[in-house]
Amino acid sequence: MLIHNRRHANLWTLLAPPAIWAVHFLLCYVAAAIACAKGGGPWVDLTSLRWVILGITLPALGLILVAGRQARRHWGFGTDDPPHDQATDEDRQHFLGYATLLLCALSFVSVIFVAMPAITIADCR
Amino acid sequence: MPPEADAARRRAQEERLERTWETPPGWRYWSAVNNTEVGLWYTATSFLFFLLAGALALLVRAQLAVPDNDLISASLYNQAFTLHGTAMMFLFAVPIFEAVAILLLPTMLAARDLPFPRLSAYGYWCFLIGGVFVMGSILFNSAPDAGWFMYPPLTTDPKLTGIGADIWLLGLSFIEVASIAAAVELIVGVLKCRPPGMRINTMPLYCWYVLIVGGMILFAFPPLIAGDILFELERLAGWPFFDASRGGDPVLWQHLFWIFGHPEVYIVFLPSIALLAMIVPTFAKRPIIGYSWIVLAAVGTGFLSFGLWVHHMFTTGLPAISLGFFSAASEAVAIPTGVQIFVFVATMLAGRMTRSTPMLFAAGALAIFVFGGLTGVMVAIAPFDWQAHDSYFVVAHLHYVLIGGMVLPLFAGAYYYYPLVMARKLSDRIGRWVFWLMFLGFNIAFLPMHFTGLRGMPRRVFTYPGGIGWDWLNLVSTLGAVVFAAGVLLFTWDAVWGIRRRADSPRNPWGAGTLEWLNPIPGPDYGVRSVPAIASRYPLWDDPELPRRVDEGREFLPDAEEGKRETLVTSVLDARPIQCLRVPGNSFMPMAAAVLTGAVFILTTFHLYWTGLAVGVAAILSILVWLWRGTAMVPEKREKDIGHGVRLPLYASGIQSVGWWAMFITMTGDMTAFASLVFSYFYFWTIHPVFPPLDAAGMKMGPGLLWPGVALLAALGAWGAMLWARARNGAGRAGGLRLGLLAATLLALASGGAMLMGPWAGGLDPTTHAYPAAVWVLLGWAALHLAVGVIMTLYALARSLAGKLTRDHDIDIHNVVLYWHFAAITAVVTLATVALFPLLA
């Protein structure tokens, strides 16, 4: 799997965490669009949609955490300080791991951001 | 080797390199395809469009200077502001990124050229033709006049908008082709053409940005192309995609436009910020602090920017929860954007800054951009946006973002890179004047607009009554615009005439550490004298002997023994050399192909369909001639010694070949356009209570199951035949290859025919309702892909018959089969959507 048990980091492992964010975002948007368009009017109760969003958000956060664990391993658990600028296999791996870890953090926060409207908005107005 | 013999060897090598890479003299100069020429034309042309679009802005400001002004008519005003926005975005901001990247990227990578020089040239000529067509329309009083985002239903009515909307749609679709071509070139360039040893963790940050932005283009531009197709079908053929009275929805256009339009803001912002990432370390005299954080910012912004598009549509009445998602993502994107700014500030603080004109522009850019970013955080909050929407507040915000985030960094880059490209520095004294005129002029022009907007002045009004609090604010804005324009003109004067009186710049004039400053100034036509192995992020700082070794031809590829243009291809992560790539030389073919392609779009604009079709066939033939003579060339030997005892193959196919990557990347973009059409189909499902709608007899409309079923089987058969053909070729059986290609051709034609038979036999009239129109457009798209597949398949057949496609030289078949994978996916998804989904709905 791309985010788990990969021996070597590469560009795909780097792109995986924000891709998880993108899929989460798309699912939330599509689910809400369909719920409101097909629900019949602005007063549609969105309780079930809000549970759906929770059900999408928790796995997305979990996947990002898994990706983050792998990224931390690729980074060498921080034993080597940045800038990881040597022309060696090790520094390349550490750099990719570190950058992926940062992207995991950004993606994690962004997934929470995107899910937050579901906490307060209860209908389709 | 004795010193005299060594010198003679070097001279002979240099002469051969010069002969091989020589810029053609006389009128043949325009056949050049090398990045140094194409990049320069591209930059100059887009800058010219910037000046013209700026002149239109001055016209707009002059009209708004005083209330009840009658300087220009409402109609001309509409054309001026529409063309101003359109040209600034499509003819300046995006093209100049491509231009600068084509110009600079090979030097940063110490590559002789990018992998597809003729593609760059084709892109340039497309851009020039499309740009002149769109821009020239105002001279005939027929420019687009409905705002740069062309909202229907105003624009879909030919009586209201005239031919201007067609010029916009077709002219810009044509230019988008050039953008996608540039994206292919730049992505493959960054991934595969780095010098040996320049690993992914040591490549210049500019390359990271180019890579990300190239990827963003592939996902952002195709939705607009798809939207343009729907739009033109509505205008030219009456297919009602955006007509609410016939089941369409104007808001669909807004979705498609902004799925493109918002990422586009970042597509123009990131490459300009990338210039700062090169400039700041040079003047701080230290490596950038937080290289990985810049990568985070570039990648993070690249992704998040696709989750913002609805923040342009907060007032369309979408449900609040949908607005909430986009509002949240719009706030989140401030995180990576801010990270970049902190990285630059930290690098400046930690280094020993030297004062310079590029840094002056960089500092001004950051100040203005932060201001624009903060108002961006304000308008990202939906309730605030409801108040400010379509007012001058938004005009002020977007200009702060674009001029701070894009124009001023670009000027910083111009001052920084002028010696590299034109061999001379721009004047620092004039530069300070330019900066202060632009900086003060900008703020005088746009700061008051926040207040004009908050006082209620809407965008795009051509005049306004006096005495409602807008008078002096508008006058001040106009004065500021004039001051800003004076700065731009002063820069232009210095860049074109001023530098003629100055001496050549010394080598590496700023004492920079990255490879673009490796060459002597002015540099030779062949670029780098020999391709160095790289082991750090700032090789010129870390290895002071490097320029000498490179100049003496002691690194890789120091010669052109066979008189062929060559550059190195390396692996993606670690830049291990894997191929010595022969790139095609100068040719008029890209220009001819672009002229013919452009003619198709222009003739279509004027409804000359049959002539357009004939020219279209000629355009396809010209592209085939170009491909036949310039791609997948069979080398005279298998391998070549590139120096230091390294032998590399001259020919590589499949995933090893740059052509395969180009096909993969192009088809990724193609799939995005397809996904946008599928999105449109499902969008219609969401807005219609009964789907598919009922016909006159009360039955559900649809293409049925029979013909789509036949089409599916035939398409899968064609795909299977291609796989079989490739396998036979791999086994050395030319007969099997040709049989497979013929079978695929016949099956593809059958499939395409069956696809179109479905809606035809089902009596679907695309002009009656958006649903049949959506079915036709999806099936037409899939059938068109099969038709293109047939052309490719027949091309491969001809290559095989000519002996250019064999078991050992099989680039063509691998690339064509790769295309077929995508064509098969398109066919299957299309048929499942139009035939099976109605059963579920």
PDB file of C-alpha atoms in Angstrom, chain B residues 15-209:
ATOM      1  CA  GLU B  15      33.004  24.058 -33.278  1.00  0.00           C
ATOM      2  CA  ARG B  16      30.972  20.889 -33.663  1.00  0.00           C
ATOM      3  CA  LEU B  17      28.631  21.924 -30.857  1.00  0.00           C
ATOM      4  CA  GLU B  18      28.235  25.361 -32.366  1.00  0.00           C
ATOM      5  CA  ARG B  19      27.464  23.963 -35.806  1.00  0.00           C
ATOM      6  CA  THR B  20      24.921  21.565 -34.377  1.00  0.00           C
ATOM      7  CA  TRP B  21      23.104  24.064 -32.180  1.00  0.00           C
ATOM      8  CA  GLU B  22      23.546  27.142 -34.345  1.00  0.00           C
ATOM      9  CA  THR B  23      20.659  29.600 -34.458  1.00  0.00           C
ATOM     10  CA  PRO B  24      19.668  29.714 -38.126  1.00  0.00           C
ATOM     11  CA  PRO B  25      20.517  32.996 -39.901  1.00  0.00           C
ATOM     12  CA  GLY B  26      18.236  35.228 -41.978  1.00  0.00           C
ATOM     13  CA  TRP B  27      14.580  34.403 -42.447  1.00  0.00           C
ATOM     14  CA  ARG B  28      15.221  30.847 -41.306  1.00  0.00           C
ATOM     15  CA  TYR B  29      15.661  32.311 -37.820  1.00  0.00           C
ATOM     16  CA  TRP B  30      11.919  31.805 -37.406  1.00  0.00           C
ATOM     17  CA  SER B  31      12.326  28.054 -37.852  1.00  0.00           C
ATOM     18  CA  ALA B  32      14.317  27.883 -34.612  1.00  0.00           C
ATOM     19  CA  VAL B  33      12.973  25.516 -31.958  1.00  0.00           C
ATOM     20  CA  ASN B  34      15.699  25.818 -29.330  1.00  0.00           C
ATOM     21  CA  ASN B  35      14.509  26.944 -25.915  1.00  0.00           C
ATOM     22  CA  THR B  36      16.630  30.099 -25.982  1.00  0.00           C
ATOM     23  CA  GLU B  37      14.828  31.466 -29.058  1.00  0.00           C
ATOM     24  CA  VAL B  38      11.336  30.118 -28.371  1.00  0.00           C
ATOM     25  CA  GLY B  39      11.533  31.202 -24.733  1.00  0.00           C
ATOM     26  CA  LEU B  40      12.550  34.691 -25.763  1.00  0.00           C
ATOM     27  CA  TRP B  41       9.759  35.086 -28.335  1.00  0.00           C
ATOM     28  CA  TYR B  42       7.283  33.695 -25.816  1.00  0.00           C
ATOM     29  CA  THR B  43       8.385  36.137 -23.119  1.00  0.00           C
ATOM     30  CA  ALA B  44       8.429  39.134 -25.454  1.00  0.00           C
ATOM     31  CA  THR B  45       5.007  38.310 -26.895  1.00  0.00           C
ATOM     32  CA  SER B  46       3.347  37.819 -23.543  1.00  0.00           C
ATOM     33  CA  PHE B  47       4.922  41.034 -22.258  1.00  0.00           C
ATOM     34  CA  LEU B  48       3.540  42.838 -25.290  1.00  0.00           C
ATOM     35  CA  PHE B  49       0.076  41.524 -24.483  1.00  0.00           C
ATOM     36  CA  PHE B  50       0.634  42.744 -20.902  1.00  0.00           C
ATOM     37  CA  LEU B  51       1.284  46.247 -22.229  1.00  0.00           C
ATOM     38  CA  LEU B  52      -1.800  46.141 -24.465  1.00  0.00           C
ATOM     39  CA  ALA B  53      -3.989  44.830 -21.653  1.00  0.00           C
ATOM     40  CA  GLY B  54      -2.539  47.559 -19.446  1.00  0.00           C
ATOM     41  CA  ALA B  55      -3.496  50.175 -22.028  1.00  0.00           C
ATOM     42  CA  LEU B  56      -7.058  48.872 -21.889  1.00  0.00           C
ATOM     43  CA  ALA B  57      -6.972  49.219 -18.110  1.00  0.00           C
ATOM     44  CA  LEU B  58      -5.968  52.847 -18.503  1.00  0.00           C
ATOM     45  CA  LEU B  59      -8.902  53.339 -20.855  1.00  0.00           C
ATOM     46  CA  VAL B  60     -11.188  51.855 -18.204  1.00  0.00           C
ATOM     47  CA  ARG B  61      -9.695  54.071 -15.503  1.00  0.00           C
ATOM     48  CA  ALA B  62      -9.940  57.156 -17.703  1.00  0.00           C
ATOM     49  CA  GLN B  63     -13.624  56.496 -18.241  1.00  0.00           C
ATOM     50  CA  LEU B  64     -14.196  56.085 -14.485  1.00  0.00           C
ATOM     51  CA  ALA B  65     -12.107  59.110 -13.437  1.00  0.00           C
ATOM     52  CA  VAL B  66     -15.117  61.421 -13.092  1.00  0.00           C
ATOM     53  CA  PRO B  67     -18.836  60.758 -12.704  1.00  0.00           C
ATOM     54  CA  ASP B  68     -21.153  60.726 -15.726  1.00  0.00           C
ATOM     55  CA  ASN B  69     -18.197  60.517 -18.047  1.00  0.00           C
ATOM     56  CA  ASP B  70     -18.809  59.972 -21.750  1.00  0.00           C
ATOM     57  CA  LEU B  71     -15.230  59.434 -22.884  1.00  0.00           C
ATOM     58  CA  ILE B  72     -16.063  55.999 -24.316  1.00  0.00           C
ATOM     59  CA  SER B  73     -19.345  54.239 -24.976  1.00  0.00           C
ATOM     60  CA  ALA B  74     -20.768  51.564 -22.734  1.00  0.00           C
ATOM     61  CA  SER B  75     -20.166  49.012 -25.475  1.00  0.00           C
ATOM     62  CA  LEU B  76     -16.496  49.887 -25.874  1.00  0.00           C
ATOM     63  CA  TYR B  77     -16.132  49.991 -22.094  1.00  0.00           C
ATOM     64  CA  ASN B  78     -17.519  46.454 -21.859  1.00  0.00           C
ATOM     65  CA  GLN B  79     -15.063  45.282 -24.477  1.00  0.00           C
ATOM     66  CA  ALA B  80     -12.179  47.069 -22.768  1.00  0.00           C
ATOM     67  CA  PHE B  81     -12.665  45.586 -19.303  1.00  0.00           C
ATOM     68  CA  THR B  82     -13.448  42.130 -20.685  1.00  0.00           C
ATOM     69  CA  LEU B  83     -10.404  42.102 -22.878  1.00  0.00           C
ATOM     70  CA  HIS B  84      -8.272  43.578 -20.099  1.00  0.00           C
ATOM     71  CA  GLY B  85      -9.093  40.686 -17.774  1.00  0.00           C
ATOM     72  CA  THR B  86      -8.983  38.076 -20.502  1.00  0.00           C
ATOM     73  CA  ALA B  87      -5.643  39.210 -21.886  1.00  0.00           C
ATOM     74  CA  MET B  88      -4.041  39.624 -18.475  1.00  0.00           C
ATOM     75  CA  MET B  89      -4.995  36.088 -17.468  1.00  0.00           C
ATOM     76  CA  PHE B  90      -4.797  34.124 -20.715  1.00  0.00           C
ATOM     77  CA  LEU B  91      -2.315  36.100 -22.790  1.00  0.00           C
ATOM     78  CA  PHE B  92       0.014  37.308 -20.072  1.00  0.00           C
ATOM     79  CA  ALA B  93      -0.097  35.582 -16.695  1.00  0.00           C
ATOM     80  CA  VAL B  94      -0.191  31.956 -17.817  1.00  0.00           C
ATOM     81  CA  PRO B  95       1.914  32.270 -20.995  1.00  0.00           C
ATOM     82  CA  ILE B  96       4.658  34.227 -19.284  1.00  0.00           C
ATOM     83  CA  PHE B  97       5.050  31.429 -16.757  1.00  0.00           C
ATOM     84  CA  GLU B  98       5.489  28.999 -19.645  1.00  0.00           C
ATOM     85  CA  ALA B  99       7.779  31.447 -21.414  1.00  0.00           C
ATOM     86  CA  VAL B 100      10.046  32.018 -18.446  1.00  0.00           C
ATOM     87  CA  ALA B 101      10.117  28.323 -17.614  1.00  0.00           C
ATOM     88  CA  ILE B 102      11.038  27.354 -21.184  1.00  0.00           C
ATOM     89  CA  LEU B 103      13.741  29.980 -21.079  1.00  0.00           C
ATOM     90  CA  LEU B 104      15.190  29.217 -17.651  1.00  0.00           C
ATOM     91  CA  LEU B 105      14.516  25.568 -16.916  1.00  0.00           C
ATOM     92  CA  PRO B 106      17.154  24.077 -19.246  1.00  0.00           C
ATOM     93  CA  THR B 107      19.788  26.394 -17.781  1.00  0.00           C
ATOM     94  CA  MET B 108      18.866  25.401 -14.221  1.00  0.00           C
ATOM     95  CA  LEU B 109      19.128  21.765 -15.227  1.00  0.00           C
ATOM     96  CA  ALA B 110      22.296  22.266 -17.277  1.00  0.00           C
ATOM     97  CA  ALA B 111      20.394  20.602 -20.115  1.00  0.00           C
ATOM     98  CA  ARG B 112      21.036  21.522 -23.743  1.00  0.00           C
ATOM     99  CA  ASP B 113      17.315  21.686 -24.401  1.00  0.00           C
ATOM    100  CA  LEU B 114      13.975  20.426 -23.162  1.00  0.00           C
ATOM    101  CA  PRO B 115      12.882  17.037 -24.494  1.00  0.00           C
ATOM    102  CA  PHE B 116      10.283  18.302 -26.996  1.00  0.00           C
ATOM    103  CA  PRO B 117      11.638  21.504 -28.528  1.00  0.00           C
ATOM    104  CA  ARG B 118       9.262  21.400 -31.486  1.00  0.00           C
ATOM    105  CA  LEU B 119       6.320  21.069 -29.126  1.00  0.00           C
ATOM    106  CA  SER B 120       7.428  24.255 -27.379  1.00  0.00           C
ATOM    107  CA  ALA B 121       7.662  25.987 -30.744  1.00  0.00           C
ATOM    108  CA  TYR B 122       4.216  24.708 -31.726  1.00  0.00           C
ATOM    109  CA  GLY B 123       2.860  25.985 -28.405  1.00  0.00           C
ATOM    110  CA  TYR B 124       4.398  29.382 -29.017  1.00  0.00           C
ATOM    111  CA  TRP B 125       2.957  29.763 -32.505  1.00  0.00           C
ATOM    112  CA  CYS B 126      -0.476  28.649 -31.248  1.00  0.00           C
ATOM    113  CA  PHE B 127      -0.244  31.261 -28.519  1.00  0.00           C
ATOM    114  CA  LEU B 128       0.803  34.012 -30.918  1.00  0.00           C
ATOM    115  CA  ILE B 129      -1.965  33.283 -33.437  1.00  0.00           C
ATOM    116  CA  GLY B 130      -4.670  32.849 -30.798  1.00  0.00           C
ATOM    117  CA  GLY B 131      -3.491  35.924 -28.908  1.00  0.00           C
ATOM    118  CA  VAL B 132      -3.481  38.191 -31.944  1.00  0.00           C
ATOM    119  CA  PHE B 133      -6.913  36.870 -32.918  1.00  0.00           C
ATOM    120  CA  VAL B 134      -8.443  37.559 -29.515  1.00  0.00           C
ATOM    121  CA  MET B 135      -6.655  40.847 -28.912  1.00  0.00           C
ATOM    122  CA  GLY B 136      -7.134  42.127 -32.456  1.00  0.00           C
ATOM    123  CA  SER B 137     -10.897  41.752 -32.221  1.00  0.00           C
ATOM    124  CA  ILE B 138     -11.205  45.065 -30.391  1.00  0.00           C
ATOM    125  CA  LEU B 139      -9.930  46.881 -33.474  1.00  0.00           C
ATOM    126  CA  PHE B 140     -13.030  45.656 -35.293  1.00  0.00           C
ATOM    127  CA  ASN B 141     -15.327  46.588 -32.407  1.00  0.00           C
ATOM    128  CA  SER B 142     -16.142  42.900 -31.979  1.00  0.00           C
ATOM    129  CA  ALA B 143     -14.198  41.959 -28.870  1.00  0.00           C
ATOM    130  CA  PRO B 144     -15.818  39.823 -26.174  1.00  0.00           C
ATOM    131  CA  ASP B 145     -17.777  42.115 -23.875  1.00  0.00           C
ATOM    132  CA  ALA B 146     -19.384  40.050 -21.135  1.00  0.00           C
ATOM    133  CA  GLY B 147     -16.610  39.915 -18.549  1.00  0.00           C
ATOM    134  CA  TRP B 148     -13.633  37.600 -18.510  1.00  0.00           C
ATOM    135  CA  PHE B 149     -15.656  34.709 -17.100  1.00  0.00           C
ATOM    136  CA  MET B 150     -18.362  34.817 -19.762  1.00  0.00           C
ATOM    137  CA  TYR B 151     -21.387  33.992 -17.649  1.00  0.00           C
ATOM    138  CA  PRO B 152     -24.419  32.617 -19.488  1.00  0.00           C
ATOM    139  CA  PRO B 153     -27.242  33.240 -20.224  1.00  0.00           C
ATOM    140  CA  LEU B 154     -25.997  36.673 -21.332  1.00  0.00           C
ATOM    141  CA  THR B 155     -23.194  35.153 -23.354  1.00  0.00           C
ATOM    142  CA  THR B 156     -25.012  32.184 -24.839  1.00  0.00           C
ATOM    143  CA  ASP B 157     -27.394  34.471 -26.691  1.00  0.00           C
ATOM    144  CA  PRO B 158     -25.675  35.388 -29.980  1.00  0.00           C
ATOM    145  CA  LYS B 159     -27.978  38.392 -30.396  1.00  0.00           C
ATOM    146  CA  LEU B 160     -26.801  39.941 -27.137  1.00  0.00           C
ATOM    147  CA  THR B 161     -23.099  39.243 -27.309  1.00  0.00           C
ATOM    148  CA  GLY B 162     -22.289  39.049 -31.010  1.00  0.00           C
ATOM    149  CA  ILE B 163     -19.271  37.234 -32.301  1.00  0.00           C
ATOM    150  CA  GLY B 164     -17.078  38.385 -29.404  1.00  0.00           C
ATOM    151  CA  ALA B 165     -18.079  35.433 -27.245  1.00  0.00           C
ATOM    152  CA  ASP B 166     -17.120  33.001 -30.021  1.00  0.00           C
ATOM    153  CA  ILE B 167     -13.778  34.725 -30.398  1.00  0.00           C
ATOM    154  CA  TRP B 168     -13.235  34.382 -26.664  1.00  0.00           C
ATOM    155  CA  LEU B 169     -14.244  30.725 -26.538  1.00  0.00           C
ATOM    156  CA  LEU B 170     -12.456  29.478 -29.626  1.00  0.00           C
ATOM    157  CA  GLY B 171      -9.428  31.755 -29.418  1.00  0.00           C
ATOM    158  CA  LEU B 172      -8.775  30.848 -25.826  1.00  0.00           C
ATOM    159  CA  SER B 173      -9.462  27.133 -26.276  1.00  0.00           C
ATOM    160  CA  PHE B 174      -6.743  27.227 -28.874  1.00  0.00           C
ATOM    161  CA  ILE B 175      -4.358  28.942 -26.462  1.00  0.00           C
ATOM    162  CA  GLU B 176      -5.177  26.384 -23.782  1.00  0.00           C
ATOM    163  CA  VAL B 177      -3.789  23.767 -26.154  1.00  0.00           C
ATOM    164  CA  ALA B 178      -0.505  25.683 -26.004  1.00  0.00           C
ATOM    165  CA  SER B 179      -0.632  25.692 -22.201  1.00  0.00           C
ATOM    166  CA  ILE B 180      -1.132  21.961 -22.011  1.00  0.00           C
ATOM    167  CA  ALA B 181       1.725  21.476 -24.487  1.00  0.00           C
ATOM    168  CA  ALA B 182       3.944  23.570 -22.229  1.00  0.00           C
ATOM    169  CA  ALA B 183       2.838  21.590 -19.171  1.00  0.00           C
ATOM    170  CA  VAL B 184       3.869  18.342 -20.852  1.00  0.00           C
ATOM    171  CA  GLU B 185       7.219  19.787 -21.813  1.00  0.00           C
ATOM    172  CA  LEU B 186       7.947  21.217 -18.371  1.00  0.00           C
ATOM    173  CA  ILE B 187       6.857  18.190 -16.324  1.00  0.00           C
ATOM    174  CA  VAL B 188       8.932  15.805 -18.409  1.00  0.00           C
ATOM    175  CA  GLY B 189      11.774  18.326 -18.366  1.00  0.00           C
ATOM    176  CA  VAL B 190      11.867  18.480 -14.559  1.00  0.00           C
ATOM    177  CA  LEU B 191      11.383  14.766 -14.005  1.00  0.00           C
ATOM    178  CA  LYS B 192      13.632  13.346 -16.708  1.00  0.00           C
ATOM    179  CA  CYS B 193      16.163  15.922 -17.892  1.00  0.00           C
ATOM    180  CA  ARG B 194      18.037  16.853 -14.736  1.00  0.00           C
ATOM    181  CA  PRO B 195      21.821  16.629 -14.765  1.00  0.00           C
ATOM    182  CA  PRO B 196      23.377  13.454 -13.363  1.00  0.00           C
ATOM    183  CA  GLY B 197      23.266  13.417  -9.581  1.00  0.00           C
ATOM    184  CA  MET B 198      20.728  16.236  -9.168  1.00  0.00           C
ATOM    185  CA  ARG B 199      18.466  14.223  -6.931  1.00  0.00           C
ATOM    186  CA  ILE B 200      14.933  15.125  -6.025  1.00  0.00           C
ATOM    187  CA  ASN B 201      16.192  16.609  -2.732  1.00  0.00           C
ATOM    188  CA  THR B 202      18.780  18.815  -4.411  1.00  0.00           C
ATOM    189  CA  MET B 203      16.922  20.217  -7.398  1.00  0.00           C
ATOM    190  CA  PRO B 204      16.328  23.971  -7.450  1.00  0.00           C
ATOM    191  CA  LEU B 205      13.069  25.050  -5.834  1.00  0.00           C
ATOM    192  CA  TYR B 206      11.989  26.628  -9.104  1.00  0.00           C
ATOM    193  CA  CYS B 207      11.841  23.102 -10.537  1.00  0.00           C
ATOM    194  CA  TRP B 208       9.560  21.983  -7.726  1.00  0.00           C
ATOM    195  CA  TYR B 209       7.189  24.812  -8.476  1.00  0.00           C
TER     196      TYR B 209
END
